[in-house]
């Protein structure tokens, strides 16, 4: 027992040592950890092994504002908000739509984009209106507002995939009749696919950054960063730049 205490004591010392440099200056702050689901261009996607995109830039800007290093990790979309709630991550940014349900569990920043979901269809089986979807097999990315839409509007289960692209692969293969997804990844999916098209918006949604409840200071900082990125045109530049980059990845 005594030995254990000594070990613990040594650990505590080692820990204390982490906070101070030899010269007494504070060492690097803890990284700001972003949690996302990186199959969602242009908001987040993989450039080789690296997670990049508009949401990544926004969260990196928050880290810079806080003087903290930055880290991003990708998980399945339905694990993004749980990671924020549990404190596994500091910020959740994954094209997350603000919904009243989610507001019960996390706090949202001011929105940074207005958007919505659309129907992806085969030109050989054109989309006319949502009433038509009721009896059809519909593919969605699991955990998304597209899934919630099918459950609420049609009182039925959609076919869940791990990414919008996987849902669209199901459409091409005939496993589903239509796919519902957010407009930007949907556009990316149909790019270069002569037999696919997308509808107009069927909902109106807004994306925001999610954080664990009860952190008003962090929320204020994120809001200030987003307001600045909107005002100075940087957000618009990133949207343009990452749309072009993710479109190009599709060409390959
Ligand atoms: N906006 C939709 C939602 O919040 C879909 C987001 C999916 N995001 C992602 N990175 N896969 O439910």
Short mmCIF file of C-alpha atoms and ligand atoms in Angstrom, two decimals:
data_model
loop_
_atom_site.label_atom_id
_atom_site.label_comp_id
_atom_site.label_asym_id
_atom_site.label_seq_id
_atom_site.Cartn_x
_atom_site.Cartn_y
_atom_site.Cartn_z
CA UNK A 1 0.00 0.00 0.00
CA UNK A 2 2.77 2.37 1.01
CA UNK A 3 4.52 1.55 -2.23
CA UNK A 4 1.37 2.28 -4.19
CA UNK A 5 1.04 5.66 -2.48
CA UNK A 6 4.59 6.47 -3.45
CA UNK A 7 3.92 5.54 -7.04
CA UNK A 8 0.82 7.69 -7.02
CA UNK A 9 2.78 10.51 -5.48
CA UNK A 10 5.40 10.25 -8.18
CA UNK A 11 2.67 10.33 -10.82
CA UNK A 12 1.12 13.42 -9.28
CA UNK A 13 4.53 15.10 -9.40
CA UNK A 14 5.03 14.02 -12.98
CA UNK A 15 1.60 15.47 -13.81
CA UNK A 16 2.31 18.73 -12.06
CA UNK A 17 5.49 18.82 -14.09
CA UNK A 18 3.45 18.68 -17.28
CA UNK A 19 1.83 22.00 -16.59
CA UNK A 20 5.04 23.91 -16.11
CA UNK A 21 8.12 24.14 -18.22
CA UNK A 22 11.49 24.21 -16.51
CA UNK A 23 11.47 27.98 -16.71
CA UNK A 24 8.09 28.12 -15.01
CA UNK A 25 6.19 29.06 -18.15
CA UNK A 26 2.92 27.25 -18.83
CA UNK A 27 3.38 24.49 -21.40
CA UNK A 28 1.18 24.00 -24.47
CA UNK A 29 -2.54 23.98 -23.70
CA UNK A 30 -4.66 20.88 -24.15
CA UNK A 31 -5.74 20.44 -27.78
CA UNK A 32 -9.27 21.44 -28.73
CA UNK A 33 -10.75 18.19 -29.95
CA UNK A 34 -13.28 18.24 -32.78
CA UNK A 35 -15.47 15.22 -33.43
CA UNK A 36 -16.96 14.75 -36.88
CA UNK A 37 -17.99 12.18 -39.50
CA UNK A 38 -15.76 12.73 -42.49
CA UNK A 39 -17.81 11.43 -45.43
CA UNK A 40 -19.69 14.67 -45.88
CA UNK A 41 -18.09 16.90 -48.51
CA UNK A 42 -17.44 19.79 -48.60
CA UNK A 43 -17.97 20.13 -44.82
CA UNK A 44 -15.67 17.23 -43.94
CA UNK A 45 -13.95 14.64 -46.04
CA UNK A 46 -10.64 12.83 -46.25
CA UNK A 47 -7.70 14.19 -48.20
CA UNK A 48 -5.66 11.00 -48.01
CA UNK A 49 -5.57 10.37 -44.25
CA UNK A 50 -6.24 13.96 -43.29
CA UNK A 51 -9.70 15.19 -42.24
CA UNK A 52 -10.35 18.46 -44.08
CA UNK A 53 -13.27 20.73 -44.95
CA UNK A 54 -15.27 23.77 -43.94
CA UNK A 55 -16.19 22.47 -40.46
CA UNK A 56 -12.55 21.61 -39.79
CA UNK A 57 -11.50 25.16 -40.66
CA UNK A 58 -14.18 26.65 -38.41
CA UNK A 59 -13.08 24.53 -35.44
CA UNK A 60 -9.41 25.17 -36.13
CA UNK A 61 -10.18 28.89 -36.05
CA UNK A 62 -11.84 28.39 -32.65
CA UNK A 63 -8.73 26.57 -31.38
CA UNK A 64 -6.53 29.38 -32.65
CA UNK A 65 -8.73 31.93 -30.89
CA UNK A 66 -8.37 29.93 -27.66
CA UNK A 67 -4.61 29.56 -28.12
CA UNK A 68 -4.95 25.80 -28.12
CA UNK A 69 -3.61 23.16 -30.52
CA UNK A 70 -6.20 21.42 -32.67
CA UNK A 71 -7.19 17.82 -33.27
CA UNK A 72 -9.98 16.25 -35.35
CA UNK A 73 -11.39 12.73 -35.19
CA UNK A 74 -13.99 10.98 -37.32
CA UNK A 75 -16.62 8.51 -36.03
CA UNK A 76 -19.99 7.30 -37.31
CA UNK A 77 -22.45 10.20 -37.49
CA UNK A 78 -24.69 8.81 -34.77
CA UNK A 79 -21.69 8.84 -32.39
CA UNK A 80 -20.86 12.52 -32.95
CA UNK A 81 -23.33 14.07 -30.49
CA UNK A 82 -22.78 11.34 -27.84
CA UNK A 83 -19.03 12.15 -27.97
CA UNK A 84 -19.83 15.80 -27.28
CA UNK A 85 -22.19 14.93 -24.42
CA UNK A 86 -19.68 12.58 -22.76
CA UNK A 87 -16.81 15.08 -23.08
CA UNK A 88 -14.80 12.74 -25.35
CA UNK A 89 -14.63 15.76 -27.67
CA UNK A 90 -14.82 19.50 -27.06
CA UNK A 91 -16.68 20.49 -30.21
CA UNK A 92 -18.92 18.58 -32.59
CA UNK A 93 -18.98 19.87 -36.15
CA UNK A 94 -20.33 17.57 -38.83
CA UNK A 95 -22.84 19.55 -40.82
CA UNK A 96 -24.97 19.11 -37.71
CA UNK A 97 -28.47 20.48 -38.18
CA UNK A 98 -29.90 22.38 -35.23
CA UNK A 99 -33.01 20.50 -34.05
CA UNK A 100 -35.15 20.89 -30.95
CA UNK A 101 -34.45 17.27 -30.02
CA UNK A 102 -30.69 17.77 -30.14
CA UNK A 103 -30.99 21.01 -28.19
CA UNK A 104 -32.16 18.94 -25.23
CA UNK A 105 -28.73 17.30 -25.10
CA UNK A 106 -26.19 19.84 -26.37
CA UNK A 107 -25.78 23.57 -26.83
CA UNK A 108 -25.48 24.97 -30.34
CA UNK A 109 -23.47 27.91 -31.61
CA UNK A 110 -25.05 30.47 -33.88
CA UNK A 111 -25.71 28.81 -37.25
CA UNK A 112 -23.05 29.11 -39.96
CA UNK A 113 -25.02 27.96 -42.98
CA UNK A 114 -28.61 27.70 -44.19
CA UNK A 115 -29.27 24.49 -46.06
CA UNK A 116 -31.61 21.49 -46.22
CA UNK A 117 -32.16 18.00 -47.49
CA UNK A 118 -32.98 16.89 -51.03
CA UNK A 119 -34.05 13.73 -52.81
CA UNK A 120 -31.51 11.97 -55.01
CA UNK A 121 -33.14 9.95 -57.78
CA UNK A 122 -32.50 8.07 -60.97
CA UNK A 123 -33.57 10.00 -64.06
CA UNK A 124 -35.24 6.77 -65.18
CA UNK A 125 -37.48 6.99 -62.08
CA UNK A 126 -38.04 10.73 -61.64
CA UNK A 127 -38.93 12.34 -58.33
CA UNK A 128 -42.20 14.33 -58.48
CA UNK A 129 -43.24 15.09 -54.91
CA UNK A 130 -42.70 13.75 -51.41
CA UNK A 131 -46.10 12.00 -51.33
CA UNK A 132 -44.68 9.66 -53.96
CA UNK A 133 -41.94 8.49 -51.53
CA UNK A 134 -44.28 6.93 -49.00
CA UNK A 135 -44.37 3.50 -50.59
CA UNK A 136 -40.77 3.50 -51.78
CA UNK A 137 -37.52 2.19 -50.31
CA UNK A 138 -35.49 5.18 -49.14
CA UNK A 139 -31.78 5.27 -48.34
CA UNK A 140 -30.27 7.71 -45.81
CA UNK A 141 -27.13 8.13 -43.74
CA UNK A 142 -27.91 6.76 -40.26
CA UNK A 143 -28.59 9.21 -37.45
CA UNK A 144 -29.27 12.17 -39.72
CA UNK A 145 -32.21 14.51 -40.17
CA UNK A 146 -32.89 12.59 -43.41
CA UNK A 147 -33.53 9.50 -41.31
CA UNK A 148 -35.77 11.50 -38.96
CA UNK A 149 -37.66 12.85 -41.97
CA UNK A 150 -38.52 9.37 -43.24
CA UNK A 151 -39.52 8.18 -39.77
CA UNK A 152 -41.75 11.20 -39.16
CA UNK A 153 -43.24 11.81 -42.58
CA UNK A 154 -43.76 8.25 -43.71
CA UNK A 155 -43.85 6.41 -40.37
CA UNK A 156 -41.41 3.84 -41.68
CA UNK A 157 -37.81 2.78 -41.47
CA UNK A 158 -35.35 3.97 -44.09
CA UNK A 159 -32.38 1.91 -45.27
CA UNK A 160 -29.48 3.23 -43.20
CA UNK A 161 -25.97 3.62 -44.61
CA UNK A 162 -22.77 4.90 -43.00
CA UNK A 163 -22.32 7.72 -45.53
CA UNK A 164 -24.28 9.60 -48.18
CA UNK A 165 -22.07 7.99 -50.85
CA UNK A 166 -22.90 4.51 -49.57
CA UNK A 167 -26.61 5.35 -49.69
CA UNK A 168 -26.21 6.51 -53.29
CA UNK A 169 -24.35 3.29 -54.14
CA UNK A 170 -27.50 1.52 -52.91
CA UNK A 171 -29.61 3.63 -55.26
CA UNK A 172 -27.36 2.82 -58.21
CA UNK A 173 -27.46 -0.88 -57.35
CA UNK A 174 -31.26 -0.84 -57.03
CA UNK A 175 -31.34 -1.66 -53.29
CA UNK A 176 -33.35 1.55 -52.69
CA UNK A 177 -35.59 3.65 -54.93
CA UNK A 178 -34.57 7.10 -53.63
CA UNK A 179 -31.98 8.60 -51.32
CA UNK A 180 -32.48 11.58 -49.03
CA UNK A 181 -29.41 13.58 -48.01
CA UNK A 182 -28.14 17.10 -47.32
CA UNK A 183 -27.79 19.10 -50.50
CA UNK A 184 -24.01 19.58 -50.61
CA UNK A 185 -22.91 15.96 -50.16
CA UNK A 186 -25.84 15.04 -52.46
CA UNK A 187 -24.45 17.31 -55.19
CA UNK A 188 -21.04 15.75 -54.69
CA UNK A 189 -22.53 12.25 -55.00
CA UNK A 190 -24.33 12.94 -58.28
CA UNK A 191 -21.40 14.76 -59.81
CA UNK A 192 -20.31 12.85 -62.93
CA UNK A 193 -23.31 10.47 -62.64
CA UNK A 194 -25.28 11.11 -65.84
CA UNK A 195 -28.26 9.00 -64.73
CA UNK A 196 -28.72 10.65 -61.29
CA UNK A 197 -30.30 13.98 -60.31
CA UNK A 198 -31.37 15.86 -57.19
CA UNK A 199 -34.62 17.59 -56.24
CA UNK A 200 -35.16 21.02 -54.70
CA UNK A 201 -34.99 21.31 -50.91
CA UNK A 202 -37.64 19.33 -49.05
CA UNK A 203 -36.67 20.89 -45.68
CA UNK A 204 -34.96 24.02 -44.49
CA UNK A 205 -32.15 23.48 -41.96
CA UNK A 206 -29.20 25.25 -40.39
CA UNK A 207 -25.80 23.91 -39.36
CA UNK A 208 -24.15 24.86 -36.09
CA UNK A 209 -21.32 23.68 -33.84
CA UNK A 210 -22.43 21.51 -30.88
CA UNK A 211 -20.82 21.57 -27.43
CA UNK A 212 -21.53 20.01 -24.05
CA UNK A 213 -24.15 22.00 -22.16
CA UNK A 214 -23.17 24.53 -19.53
CA UNK A 215 -20.10 26.14 -21.13
CA UNK A 216 -21.20 29.71 -21.82
CA UNK A 217 -17.65 31.01 -22.27
CA UNK A 218 -16.74 28.45 -24.91
CA UNK A 219 -20.06 29.06 -26.65
CA UNK A 220 -19.41 32.81 -26.71
CA UNK A 221 -15.99 32.28 -28.25
CA UNK A 222 -17.36 29.96 -30.95
CA UNK A 223 -20.15 32.42 -31.76
CA UNK A 224 -17.65 35.27 -32.03
CA UNK A 225 -15.40 33.24 -34.34
CA UNK A 226 -18.33 32.25 -36.59
CA UNK A 227 -19.62 35.84 -36.72
CA UNK A 228 -16.18 37.02 -37.75
CA UNK A 229 -15.70 34.31 -40.39
CA UNK A 230 -19.05 35.27 -41.90
CA UNK A 231 -18.37 39.01 -41.79
CA UNK A 232 -14.89 38.91 -43.30
CA UNK A 233 -15.80 36.53 -46.13
CA UNK A 234 -13.51 33.73 -44.95
CA UNK A 235 -16.38 31.27 -44.54
CA UNK A 236 -17.58 31.93 -48.09
CA UNK A 237 -14.03 31.42 -49.36
CA UNK A 238 -13.74 28.07 -47.58
CA UNK A 239 -17.12 26.96 -48.93
CA UNK A 240 -15.96 27.72 -52.45
CA UNK A 241 -12.52 26.20 -51.98
CA UNK A 242 -13.63 22.93 -50.34
CA UNK A 243 -16.52 22.48 -52.77
CA UNK A 244 -14.02 22.69 -55.62
CA UNK A 245 -11.59 20.32 -53.92
CA UNK A 246 -14.20 17.68 -53.06
CA UNK A 247 -15.72 17.92 -56.56
CA UNK A 248 -12.29 17.27 -57.99
CA UNK A 249 -11.84 14.18 -55.80
CA UNK A 250 -14.96 12.83 -57.54
CA UNK A 251 -13.29 13.17 -60.94
CA UNK A 252 -10.63 10.67 -60.01
N1 LIG B 1 -27.40 17.73 -41.43
C1 LIG B 1 -27.75 16.38 -41.17
C2 LIG B 1 -27.97 16.14 -39.70
O1 LIG B 1 -27.56 16.92 -38.90
C3 LIG B 1 -26.73 15.41 -41.71
C4 LIG B 1 -25.36 15.59 -41.18
C5 LIG B 1 -24.42 14.46 -41.55
N2 LIG B 1 -23.07 14.87 -41.32
C6 LIG B 1 -21.99 14.14 -41.55
N3 LIG B 1 -20.83 14.68 -41.31
N4 LIG B 1 -22.09 12.95 -42.00
O2 LIG B 1 -28.55 15.18 -39.31
#
